[in-house]
Tab-separated table of C-alpha atoms and ligand atoms in Angstrom:
chain	number	residue	atom	x	y	z
F	1	MET	CA	11.554	-60.589	20.225
F	2	ASN	CA	10.230	-57.859	18.048
F	3	ASP	CA	12.749	-55.495	19.646
F	4	ASP	CA	15.494	-57.957	19.015
F	5	ARG	CA	14.751	-58.249	15.356
F	6	GLU	CA	14.685	-54.489	15.017
F	7	ARG	CA	18.036	-54.156	16.681
F	8	ARG	CA	19.524	-56.824	14.459
F	9	GLY	CA	17.908	-55.102	11.487
F	10	ALA	CA	19.518	-51.814	12.411
F	11	GLY	CA	22.848	-53.549	12.826
F	12	GLY	CA	22.405	-54.980	9.369
F	13	ASP	CA	21.744	-51.533	7.925
F	14	ALA	CA	24.833	-50.205	9.643
F	15	ARG	CA	26.881	-53.064	8.213
F	16	ASP	CA	25.461	-52.310	4.758
F	17	SER	CA	26.380	-48.670	5.118
F	18	LEU	CA	29.900	-49.589	6.153
F	19	ARG	CA	30.240	-52.086	3.314
F	20	ASN	CA	28.963	-49.543	0.770
F	21	LEU	CA	31.176	-46.741	2.033
F	22	ALA	CA	33.297	-45.587	-0.899
F	23	ALA	CA	37.010	-46.476	-0.884
F	24	VAL	CA	39.698	-43.781	-0.704
F	25	ASP	CA	40.731	-44.372	-4.323
F	26	GLU	CA	37.188	-44.040	-5.552
F	27	VAL	CA	36.749	-40.704	-3.830
F	28	LEU	CA	40.053	-39.495	-5.256
F	29	ARG	CA	38.771	-40.223	-8.773
F	30	GLU	CA	35.691	-38.008	-8.308
F	31	PRO	CA	36.137	-34.959	-10.599
F	32	VAL	CA	35.811	-32.457	-7.725
F	33	VAL	CA	38.462	-34.276	-5.711
F	34	ALA	CA	40.684	-34.901	-8.724
F	35	ALA	CA	40.678	-31.121	-9.302
F	36	LEU	CA	41.854	-30.642	-5.730
F	37	LEU	CA	44.764	-32.993	-6.463
F	38	ASP	CA	45.900	-30.597	-9.196
F	39	ALA	CA	45.843	-27.621	-6.824
F	40	TYR	CA	47.096	-29.094	-3.566
F	41	PRO	CA	49.648	-31.669	-2.389
F	42	ARG	CA	48.353	-35.213	-2.724
F	43	GLU	CA	48.897	-35.980	0.943
F	44	LEU	CA	46.678	-33.093	2.041
F	45	VAL	CA	43.801	-34.298	-0.150
F	46	VAL	CA	44.226	-37.946	0.812
F	47	ASP	CA	44.209	-36.953	4.495
F	48	ALA	CA	40.981	-35.049	3.944
F	49	VAL	CA	39.372	-38.057	2.232
F	50	ARG	CA	40.436	-40.297	5.112
F	51	ALA	CA	39.120	-37.803	7.668
F	52	VAL	CA	35.715	-37.639	5.956
F	53	LEU	CA	35.508	-41.435	5.702
F	54	ASP	CA	36.586	-41.864	9.318
F	55	ARG	CA	34.018	-39.423	10.562
F	56	LEU	CA	31.183	-41.142	8.676
F	57	ARG	CA	32.372	-44.573	9.800
F	58	ARG	CA	32.386	-43.418	13.412
F	59	GLU	CA	28.908	-41.953	13.059
F	60	ILE	CA	27.605	-45.235	11.687
F	61	LEU	CA	29.302	-47.363	14.359
F	62	ASP	CA	28.139	-45.104	17.182
F	63	GLY	CA	24.640	-45.714	15.880
F	64	GLY	CA	23.933	-42.015	16.019
F	65	ARG	CA	22.772	-41.729	12.442
F	66	LEU	CA	22.388	-43.968	9.447
F	67	PRO	CA	23.464	-42.190	6.251
F	68	GLU	CA	21.316	-42.248	3.109
F	69	ALA	CA	22.603	-44.523	0.379
F	70	GLY	CA	23.795	-41.524	-1.702
F	71	GLU	CA	25.841	-40.097	1.160
F	72	VAL	CA	28.296	-42.984	1.295
F	73	THR	CA	29.133	-42.890	-2.424
F	74	ALA	CA	32.231	-41.181	-3.779
F	75	ALA	CA	30.056	-38.458	-5.339
F	76	GLY	CA	28.251	-37.918	-2.051
F	77	LEU	CA	31.499	-37.624	-0.125
F	78	ALA	CA	33.350	-35.355	-2.552
F	79	PRO	CA	31.788	-32.044	-1.382
F	80	TRP	CA	32.803	-32.798	2.209
F	81	VAL	CA	36.350	-33.461	1.097
F	82	GLU	CA	36.408	-30.214	-0.848
F	83	ALA	CA	35.108	-28.257	2.145
F	84	LEU	CA	37.711	-29.819	4.417
F	85	VAL	CA	40.594	-29.035	2.040
F	86	ARG	CA	39.365	-25.454	1.586
F	87	ARG	CA	39.125	-24.986	5.336
F	88	ALA	CA	42.596	-26.434	5.902
F	89	THR	CA	44.167	-24.157	3.304
F	90	THR	CA	42.316	-20.953	4.189
F	91	PRO	CA	43.911	-18.828	6.928
F	92	SER	CA	41.843	-19.120	10.064
F	93	LEU	CA	42.098	-15.606	11.512
F	94	ARG	CA	39.275	-13.444	10.165
F	95	ARG	CA	38.592	-9.746	10.180
F	96	VAL	CA	35.814	-8.678	12.527
F	97	LEU	CA	33.916	-5.413	12.664
F	98	ASN	CA	33.363	-4.793	16.348
F	99	ALA	CA	29.791	-3.675	17.002
F	100	THR	CA	29.723	-5.057	20.541
F	101	GLY	CA	30.226	-1.746	22.331
F	102	ILE	CA	33.199	-3.242	24.178
F	103	VAL	CA	36.105	-1.038	23.167
F	104	VAL	CA	39.016	-3.313	24.068
F	105	HIS	CA	37.451	-6.706	23.512
F	106	THR	CA	39.785	-9.462	24.698
F	107	ASN	CA	38.232	-12.095	22.441
F	108	LEU	CA	38.331	-9.798	19.410
F	109	GLY	CA	42.051	-9.090	19.667
F	110	ARG	CA	42.095	-6.247	22.214
F	111	ALA	CA	43.455	-2.873	21.117
F	112	VAL	CA	43.287	-1.710	17.509
F	113	LEU	CA	46.567	-0.092	16.484
F	114	PRO	CA	46.884	3.432	15.082
F	115	ASP	CA	47.632	3.578	11.359
F	116	GLU	CA	51.204	4.737	11.904
F	117	ALA	CA	51.862	1.719	14.130
F	118	VAL	CA	50.353	-0.592	11.529
F	119	ALA	CA	52.740	0.882	8.962
F	120	ALA	CA	55.670	0.325	11.305
F	121	VAL	CA	54.636	-3.303	11.829
F	122	ALA	CA	54.356	-3.862	8.083
F	123	ALA	CA	57.802	-2.338	7.526
F	124	ALA	CA	59.379	-4.392	10.309
F	125	ALA	CA	57.703	-7.550	9.045
F	126	SER	CA	58.563	-7.175	5.385
F	127	GLY	CA	62.204	-6.270	5.714
F	128	CYS	CA	65.170	-6.162	8.028
F	129	SER	CA	65.528	-3.521	10.746
F	130	ASP	CA	67.985	-2.408	13.393
F	131	LEU	CA	66.012	-4.402	15.975
F	132	GLU	CA	69.124	-5.491	17.871
F	133	TYR	CA	71.804	-3.579	16.032
F	134	SER	CA	73.415	-0.211	16.622
F	135	LEU	CA	73.726	1.446	13.236
F	136	ALA	CA	75.971	4.115	14.797
F	137	ARG	CA	78.511	1.653	16.166
F	138	GLY	CA	77.949	-1.200	13.745
F	139	GLU	CA	77.523	-3.727	16.508
F	140	ARG	CA	74.985	-5.686	18.494
F	141	ALA	CA	72.462	-3.773	20.595
F	142	SER	CA	69.256	-4.545	22.477
F	143	ARG	CA	65.671	-4.494	21.223
F	144	GLN	CA	64.850	-2.723	24.466
F	145	ASP	CA	66.746	0.360	23.246
F	146	HIS	CA	63.869	1.334	20.963
F	147	VAL	CA	61.399	1.921	23.785
F	148	HIS	CA	63.543	2.327	26.887
F	149	ASP	CA	64.017	6.109	26.850
F	150	VAL	CA	60.492	7.032	25.834
F	151	LEU	CA	59.111	4.837	28.623
F	152	ARG	CA	61.322	6.614	31.132
F	153	THR	CA	60.184	9.977	29.833
F	154	LEU	CA	56.502	9.053	29.989
F	155	THR	CA	56.562	7.456	33.436
F	156	GLY	CA	59.453	9.163	35.198
F	157	ALA	CA	60.892	5.739	36.032
F	158	GLU	CA	64.616	5.083	36.439
F	159	ASP	CA	64.512	2.045	34.176
F	160	ALA	CA	62.147	0.140	31.906
F	161	LEU	CA	61.845	-3.308	30.381
F	162	VAL	CA	59.274	-4.681	27.944
F	163	VAL	CA	58.337	-8.349	27.617
F	164	ASN	CA	55.760	-10.456	25.824
F	165	ASN	CA	52.715	-9.497	27.898
F	166	ASN	CA	51.824	-8.299	31.362
F	167	ALA	CA	51.446	-11.821	32.735
F	168	ALA	CA	55.082	-12.337	31.737
F	169	ALA	CA	56.100	-9.036	33.341
F	170	VAL	CA	54.532	-10.077	36.667
F	171	LEU	CA	56.084	-13.536	36.489
F	172	LEU	CA	59.492	-12.073	35.748
F	173	ALA	CA	59.228	-9.469	38.506
F	174	LEU	CA	58.356	-12.179	41.031
F	175	ALA	CA	61.026	-14.608	39.835
F	176	ALA	CA	63.728	-11.931	39.814
F	177	THR	CA	62.945	-10.594	43.270
F	178	SER	CA	61.391	-13.393	45.293
F	179	ARG	CA	62.366	-16.882	44.113
F	180	GLY	CA	62.787	-19.048	47.196
F	181	GLY	CA	61.212	-16.397	49.402
F	182	GLU	CA	57.760	-15.222	50.384
F	183	VAL	CA	55.464	-12.724	48.697
F	184	LEU	CA	52.690	-11.010	50.603
F	185	VAL	CA	49.401	-10.492	48.773
F	186	ALA	CA	46.086	-9.231	50.122
F	187	ARG	CA	43.363	-11.906	49.999
F	188	GLY	CA	41.086	-9.553	48.076
F	189	GLN	CA	43.701	-9.340	45.319
F	190	LEU	CA	44.132	-13.070	44.669
F	191	VAL	CA	42.222	-12.719	41.450
F	192	GLU	CA	41.832	-14.515	38.196
F	193	ILE	CA	42.080	-12.098	35.303
F	194	GLY	CA	40.930	-12.764	31.784
F	195	ASP	CA	41.827	-16.142	30.424
F	196	SER	CA	43.205	-18.015	33.446
F	197	PHE	CA	45.812	-15.565	34.657
F	198	ARG	CA	45.622	-16.479	38.341
F	199	ILE	CA	47.799	-14.664	40.801
F	200	PRO	CA	48.404	-17.724	43.053
F	201	ASP	CA	49.440	-19.824	40.040
F	202	ILE	CA	51.818	-17.191	38.660
F	203	LEU	CA	53.328	-16.813	42.099
F	204	ARG	CA	53.948	-20.533	42.424
F	205	GLU	CA	55.514	-20.711	38.969
F	206	SER	CA	57.868	-17.879	39.873
F	207	GLY	CA	59.333	-20.043	42.621
F	208	ALA	CA	58.036	-17.805	45.399
F	209	GLU	CA	55.685	-18.706	48.177
F	210	LEU	CA	52.384	-16.925	48.606
F	211	VAL	CA	51.494	-15.459	51.971
F	212	GLU	CA	47.860	-14.380	52.079
F	213	VAL	CA	47.163	-11.273	54.060
F	214	GLY	CA	43.948	-9.942	55.597
F	215	THR	CA	40.405	-10.835	54.597
F	216	THR	CA	38.604	-10.627	51.289
F	217	ASN	CA	37.199	-7.166	51.811
F	218	ARG	CA	39.424	-5.600	54.465
F	219	THR	CA	43.171	-5.641	54.849
F	220	TYR	CA	45.091	-3.361	57.185
F	221	LEU	CA	48.740	-2.422	57.364
F	222	ARG	CA	49.007	-4.398	60.616
F	223	ASP	CA	47.913	-7.540	58.722
F	224	TYR	CA	50.951	-7.109	56.483
F	225	GLU	CA	53.156	-6.425	59.514
F	226	ASN	CA	51.902	-9.578	61.236
F	227	ALA	CA	52.524	-11.659	58.115
F	228	TRP	CA	56.047	-10.283	57.689
F	229	GLY	CA	58.809	-12.826	58.124
F	230	GLU	CA	62.465	-13.392	57.580
F	231	ARG	CA	61.830	-14.820	54.118
F	232	SER	CA	59.599	-11.978	52.941
F	233	ARG	CA	60.962	-10.679	49.649
F	234	ALA	CA	58.118	-8.670	48.186
F	235	VAL	CA	54.689	-7.190	48.618
F	236	LEU	CA	52.618	-7.655	45.489
F	237	ARG	CA	49.739	-5.319	44.927
F	238	VAL	CA	47.349	-6.374	42.179
F	239	HIS	CA	44.883	-3.987	40.648
F	240	THR	CA	41.652	-5.991	40.742
F	241	SER	CA	40.879	-4.903	37.219
F	242	ASN	CA	37.878	-7.006	36.425
F	243	TYR	CA	35.875	-6.636	39.585
F	244	ARG	CA	35.434	-4.342	42.510
F	245	ILE	CA	34.892	-5.050	46.153
F	246	VAL	CA	32.503	-2.307	47.132
F	247	GLY	CA	31.096	-1.239	50.481
F	248	PHE	CA	32.865	-2.192	53.667
F	249	THR	CA	36.424	-2.249	52.381
F	250	SER	CA	39.868	-1.163	53.411
F	251	GLU	CA	43.424	-1.505	52.234
F	252	PRO	CA	46.606	0.305	53.127
F	253	SER	CA	47.935	2.960	50.777
F	254	LEU	CA	50.653	2.126	48.327
F	255	ALA	CA	53.029	4.475	50.174
F	256	GLU	CA	52.445	2.544	53.411
F	257	LEU	CA	53.107	-0.745	51.642
F	258	ALA	CA	56.269	0.624	50.067
F	259	GLN	CA	57.550	1.802	53.424
F	260	LEU	CA	56.850	-1.568	55.011
F	261	ALA	CA	58.529	-3.487	52.191
F	262	HIS	CA	61.608	-1.259	52.130
F	263	ALA	CA	62.022	-1.359	55.909
F	264	GLY	CA	62.211	-5.156	55.616
F	265	GLY	CA	64.698	-5.055	52.752
F	266	ALA	CA	62.015	-6.189	50.301
F	267	VAL	CA	60.374	-4.661	47.225
F	268	LEU	CA	56.914	-3.509	46.301
F	269	ILE	CA	55.588	-4.839	42.991
F	270	ASP	CA	52.505	-3.105	41.641
F	271	ASP	CA	50.606	-4.941	38.912
F	272	LEU	CA	48.345	-2.304	37.428
F	273	GLY	CA	46.860	-4.418	34.665
F	274	SER	CA	45.865	-1.639	32.340
F	275	GLY	CA	48.130	1.159	33.436
F	276	ALA	CA	46.793	4.518	32.347
F	277	LEU	CA	49.442	6.650	30.674
F	278	ALA	CA	47.076	9.289	29.326
F	279	ASP	CA	45.644	11.922	31.595
F	280	LEU	CA	42.036	11.255	30.629
F	281	GLU	CA	38.995	12.146	32.669
F	282	LEU	CA	37.832	8.600	31.984
F	283	PHE	CA	40.902	7.214	33.732
F	284	ALA	CA	40.327	9.267	36.869
F	285	ASP	CA	39.676	6.112	38.928
F	286	GLU	CA	42.377	4.056	37.239
F	287	PRO	CA	45.687	4.059	39.071
F	288	SER	CA	48.326	5.882	37.043
F	289	VAL	CA	51.805	4.534	36.498
F	290	ARG	CA	53.411	7.774	37.651
F	291	GLU	CA	51.431	7.794	40.889
F	292	SER	CA	52.455	4.219	41.691
F	293	LEU	CA	56.106	5.031	41.155
F	294	ALA	CA	55.828	8.227	43.170
F	295	ALA	CA	54.243	6.247	46.015
F	296	GLY	CA	57.361	4.088	46.123
F	297	ALA	CA	56.623	1.003	44.016
F	298	ASP	CA	59.882	-0.653	42.953
F	299	VAL	CA	58.363	-2.039	39.816
F	300	VAL	CA	55.056	-1.281	38.139
F	301	THR	CA	53.741	-3.589	35.424
F	302	PHE	CA	51.001	-3.090	32.839
F	303	SER	CA	49.738	-4.329	29.483
F	304	GLY	CA	50.537	-2.816	26.110
F	305	ASP	CA	47.222	-3.747	24.520
F	306	LYS	CA	44.660	-2.741	27.094
F	307	MET	CA	43.925	0.929	27.771
F	308	LEU	CA	47.324	1.886	26.408
F	309	GLY	CA	45.981	1.035	22.971
F	310	GLY	CA	49.171	-0.538	21.678
F	311	PRO	CA	50.384	-4.032	20.765
F	312	GLN	CA	50.508	-7.052	23.039
F	313	ALA	CA	53.311	-6.352	25.480
F	314	GLY	CA	54.128	-6.330	29.159
F	315	ILE	CA	55.741	-3.151	30.369
F	316	ALA	CA	57.753	-3.010	33.587
F	317	VAL	CA	59.024	0.325	34.841
F	318	GLY	CA	60.653	1.131	38.150
F	319	ARG	CA	63.813	1.375	40.166
F	320	ALA	CA	67.074	0.619	38.420
F	321	ALA	CA	68.110	-2.262	40.699
F	322	THR	CA	64.804	-4.130	40.405
F	323	VAL	CA	64.405	-3.703	36.660
F	324	ALA	CA	68.056	-4.694	36.142
F	325	ALA	CA	67.458	-7.890	38.123
F	326	MET	CA	64.543	-8.667	35.813
F	327	ARG	CA	66.642	-7.945	32.728
F	328	ARG	CA	69.400	-10.300	33.910
F	329	HIS	CA	67.049	-13.124	34.872
F	330	PRO	CA	67.202	-16.189	32.568
F	331	LEU	CA	63.431	-16.085	32.098
F	332	ALA	CA	63.726	-12.666	30.427
F	333	ARG	CA	64.911	-14.313	27.202
F	334	ALA	CA	62.018	-16.775	27.210
F	335	LEU	CA	59.513	-13.995	27.782
F	336	ARG	CA	60.963	-11.497	25.346
F	337	ILE	CA	58.830	-9.218	23.236
F	338	ASP	CA	58.328	-9.988	19.567
F	339	LYS	CA	59.888	-7.652	16.999
F	340	LEU	CA	56.549	-6.651	15.441
F	341	ASP	CA	55.315	-5.625	18.864
F	342	VAL	CA	58.470	-3.581	19.426
F	343	ALA	CA	57.796	-1.786	16.143
F	344	ALA	CA	54.222	-0.942	17.145
F	345	LEU	CA	55.034	-0.049	20.745
F	346	ASP	CA	57.827	2.275	19.596
F	347	VAL	CA	55.272	4.280	17.582
F	348	VAL	CA	52.408	4.187	20.093
F	349	LEU	CA	54.522	5.303	23.054
F	350	ARG	CA	55.842	8.268	21.083
F	351	LEU	CA	52.274	9.363	20.331
F	352	TYR	CA	51.838	9.742	24.101
F	353	LEU	CA	54.527	12.422	24.148
F	354	ASP	CA	51.785	14.727	22.860
F	355	PRO	CA	48.647	13.726	24.804
F	356	ARG	CA	46.310	15.542	22.402
F	357	ARG	CA	47.751	13.617	19.503
F	358	ALA	CA	47.515	10.372	21.442
F	359	LEU	CA	43.790	10.939	21.962
F	360	GLU	CA	43.259	11.569	18.278
F	361	ARG	CA	45.493	8.920	16.810
F	362	ILE	CA	45.148	5.940	19.147
F	363	PRO	CA	41.851	4.207	18.292
F	364	THR	CA	41.320	2.911	21.831
F	365	LEU	CA	41.603	6.375	23.346
F	366	ALA	CA	39.563	7.917	20.539
F	367	ALA	CA	36.743	5.417	21.070
F	368	LEU	CA	36.781	5.858	24.850
F	369	SER	CA	36.813	9.630	24.734
F	370	GLU	CA	34.509	10.369	21.804
F	371	PRO	CA	31.617	12.588	22.895
F	372	LEU	CA	28.216	10.915	22.793
F	373	ASP	CA	27.082	13.266	20.026
F	374	GLY	CA	29.654	11.901	17.628
F	375	VAL	CA	28.664	8.327	18.459
F	376	ARG	CA	24.991	9.163	17.905
F	377	GLN	CA	25.781	10.682	14.534
F	378	ARG	CA	27.663	7.568	13.500
F	379	ALA	CA	24.723	5.418	14.595
F	380	ALA	CA	22.386	7.630	12.554
F	381	ARG	CA	24.613	7.260	9.487
F	382	LEU	CA	24.645	3.489	9.910
F	383	ALA	CA	20.858	3.464	10.334
F	384	GLY	CA	20.613	5.453	7.086
F	385	GLU	CA	22.799	2.945	5.224
F	386	LEU	CA	20.759	0.026	6.537
F	387	ALA	CA	17.436	1.703	5.780
F	388	GLY	CA	18.669	1.922	2.202
F	389	LEU	CA	18.527	-1.878	2.007
F	390	GLY	CA	14.730	-1.744	1.646
F	391	ASP	CA	11.787	-2.720	3.789
F	392	GLU	CA	13.227	-6.114	4.674
F	393	VAL	CA	14.987	-4.411	7.563
F	394	ALA	CA	13.666	-2.096	10.233
F	395	VAL	CA	16.207	0.038	12.054
F	396	GLU	CA	16.083	2.349	15.026
F	397	VAL	CA	18.826	4.316	16.761
F	398	VAL	CA	18.647	3.475	20.452
F	399	PRO	CA	20.629	4.559	23.525
F	400	SER	CA	23.227	2.033	24.544
F	401	LEU	CA	25.918	1.434	27.122
F	402	ALA	CA	29.423	0.702	25.898
F	403	ARG	CA	32.285	-0.581	28.050
F	404	ALA	CA	36.020	-0.082	28.104
F	405	GLY	CA	36.633	-3.842	28.299
F	406	ALA	CA	39.866	-5.786	28.876
F	407	GLY	CA	39.235	-5.915	32.559
F	408	ALA	CA	39.703	-2.175	32.940
F	409	LEU	CA	37.166	0.214	34.348
F	410	PRO	CA	34.794	-2.672	35.008
F	411	VAL	CA	32.095	-0.665	36.649
F	412	THR	CA	32.288	2.215	34.214
F	413	GLU	CA	29.799	2.203	31.412
F	414	LEU	CA	30.132	4.671	28.595
F	415	PRO	CA	27.017	6.293	27.194
F	416	SER	CA	26.659	5.136	23.623
F	417	ALA	CA	24.253	4.725	20.732
F	418	ALA	CA	23.383	1.599	18.800
F	419	VAL	CA	21.342	0.678	15.776
F	420	ALA	CA	18.697	-1.892	16.666
F	421	VAL	CA	18.043	-4.063	13.621
F	422	THR	CA	15.121	-6.337	12.862
F	423	ALA	CA	15.001	-8.353	9.664
F	424	LYS	CA	11.754	-9.654	8.196
F	425	GLY	CA	11.364	-13.394	8.638
F	426	LEU	CA	14.673	-13.726	10.476
F	427	ASP	CA	15.012	-13.833	14.213
F	428	ALA	CA	17.743	-11.757	15.846
F	429	GLU	CA	19.893	-14.740	16.795
F	430	GLU	CA	19.864	-16.036	13.223
F	431	LEU	CA	20.741	-12.600	11.855
F	432	ALA	CA	23.593	-12.361	14.378
F	433	ARG	CA	24.803	-15.830	13.382
F	434	ARG	CA	24.821	-14.962	9.673
F	435	LEU	CA	26.698	-11.727	10.333
F	436	ARG	CA	29.310	-13.657	12.312
F	437	GLY	CA	29.725	-15.952	9.310
F	438	GLY	CA	30.364	-13.095	6.873
F	439	GLU	CA	33.627	-11.737	5.497
F	440	PRO	CA	34.386	-9.552	7.317
F	441	ALA	CA	32.383	-10.882	10.224
F	442	VAL	CA	30.247	-8.412	12.142
F	443	VAL	CA	29.767	-9.065	15.854
F	444	GLY	CA	26.966	-7.260	17.647
F	445	ARG	CA	24.791	-8.248	20.529
F	446	VAL	CA	21.201	-9.437	20.765
F	447	GLN	CA	19.024	-7.665	23.274
F	448	ASP	CA	15.238	-7.716	23.646
F	449	GLY	CA	14.850	-9.686	20.444
F	450	ARG	CA	16.768	-7.205	18.314
F	451	LEU	CA	20.331	-7.171	17.046
F	452	ARG	CA	22.157	-4.123	18.345
F	453	LEU	CA	25.123	-2.677	16.523
F	454	ASP	CA	26.909	-0.308	18.895
F	455	ALA	CA	28.376	2.701	17.115
F	456	ARG	CA	31.032	3.524	19.729
F	457	THR	CA	33.191	0.602	18.673
F	458	LEU	CA	32.494	0.923	14.949
F	459	ARG	CA	34.578	3.340	12.927
F	460	ASP	CA	33.408	5.621	10.173
F	461	GLY	CA	35.151	3.463	7.610
F	462	ASP	CA	33.270	0.380	8.835
F	463	LEU	CA	29.742	1.584	8.136
F	464	ALA	CA	29.510	0.788	4.436
F	465	GLU	CA	30.959	-2.660	5.089
F	466	VAL	CA	28.445	-3.312	7.850
F	467	ALA	CA	25.637	-2.407	5.455
F	468	VAL	CA	27.000	-4.805	2.824
F	469	ALA	CA	27.306	-7.498	5.482
F	470	VAL	CA	23.678	-7.039	6.546
F	471	ARG	CA	22.514	-7.164	2.936
F	472	ARG	CA	24.395	-10.433	2.416
F	473	ALA	CA	22.974	-11.832	5.659
F	474	LEU	CA	19.456	-11.056	4.416
F	475	GLU	CA	20.155	-12.750	1.090
F	476	ALA	CA	21.843	-15.813	2.558
K	1	LIG	C1	45.167	-8.097	32.226
K	1	LIG	C2	45.929	-8.214	33.461
K	1	LIG	C3	47.067	-9.014	33.537
K	1	LIG	C4	47.517	-9.819	32.342
K	1	LIG	O1	47.990	-8.977	31.334
K	1	LIG	P1	48.275	-9.569	29.869
K	1	LIG	O2	48.851	-8.430	29.109
K	1	LIG	O3	46.953	-10.018	29.343
K	1	LIG	O4	49.210	-10.692	30.024
K	1	LIG	C5	47.758	-9.079	34.708
K	1	LIG	N1	47.360	-8.377	35.793
K	1	LIG	C6	46.275	-7.579	35.766
K	1	LIG	C7	45.889	-6.838	36.999
K	1	LIG	C8	45.522	-7.467	34.602
K	1	LIG	O5	44.440	-6.681	34.566
């Protein structure tokens, strides 16, 4: 009985709240909202008012929360409307200073472009270019022309084709060579990479049929031979970028796979994922594009924005017949590379013609190859800047482990140095949250109750901004 009355009472309150909820017109007359109407299209503001009212109405009806009397008035609702309109009209993508220690961070936009590539992107974006036009002949040409020759020079391949990303390159290679046929893949290579790039799914979408070969950890050449059939069109080898099967393992060499595929009139597709073009000590365990081609792969695919340090792109290099089949395939048009990425890739690939220059100029390579001493010095400089903020913060330079990221070199950790930050009266998670909310945002990582800012992924030009960001976070 008592319960009943309470429930009815609550229902009554909810009904009151709903009845008192300001009307759209009332909210629009609030000075703050009226000012928005001067600055933005009426429809945008009205939609925001409706969205705020709807959300409150739903909250009341769901019984989750009863608003205070002031909250349902036009004046109480106006700030929400303003916030919603500001959010809708402010570009969403924000600049982030990467203090995570993960050099190519997939969620933070992967590779950072060299300055000269950024300039090329800006030029291509702000004006017209000869993207698909031969200035010499005054007629149509292909966007591939800008990167085709330099890719051949760098990899020694007969032919090259660039598409939107590596997932697209693999899809296109499979569709062009194996639609309606079978593709042999080792069980240990049926991986999911990054954000839901699953080899079995890509294979199905290409119109080919997957034939699993061997066991998870061991696959022999005879397993491939036993799985071979009349409909076999390709062997796909996938570099298991983001994990390693260690211990009791075995797989045939690429040369053996190539021989088997060619003897059966099929092709060998090698998806390298990252594809090291530079001859770096760090890449010693990464398969190189040249080696794959030399071993007999018909097409080798890799990403533009992983260890290459360029823009998002999928690069396919290999034998003329296979690459030509990909170029002719109808999917090629749907998967084509964007013009801004062509502009950046054009510049980045040419930097590789002089490996020393590539190391210096390409931020990804510079960050991966920087000696620990340099990283330590940067950490010390950052610690100095932060110490200058006063005794509200305590800082210490600590040893750290950075990573290459982007699914490459998964088991390789790079020695690094970080600044461990503690702020008075602020726990590390809260400090991290405030730094993520800043402009630019700073993303570090919390470890042992302290926020760590890894200096390997920060650049010299970032340090002053990080210090300003920390000061703001303390003041917030
Ligand atoms: C990352 C990766 C891909 C996907 O490349 P994207 O450029 O992200 O599309 C495909 N295969 C392997 C082995 C990879 O590591």
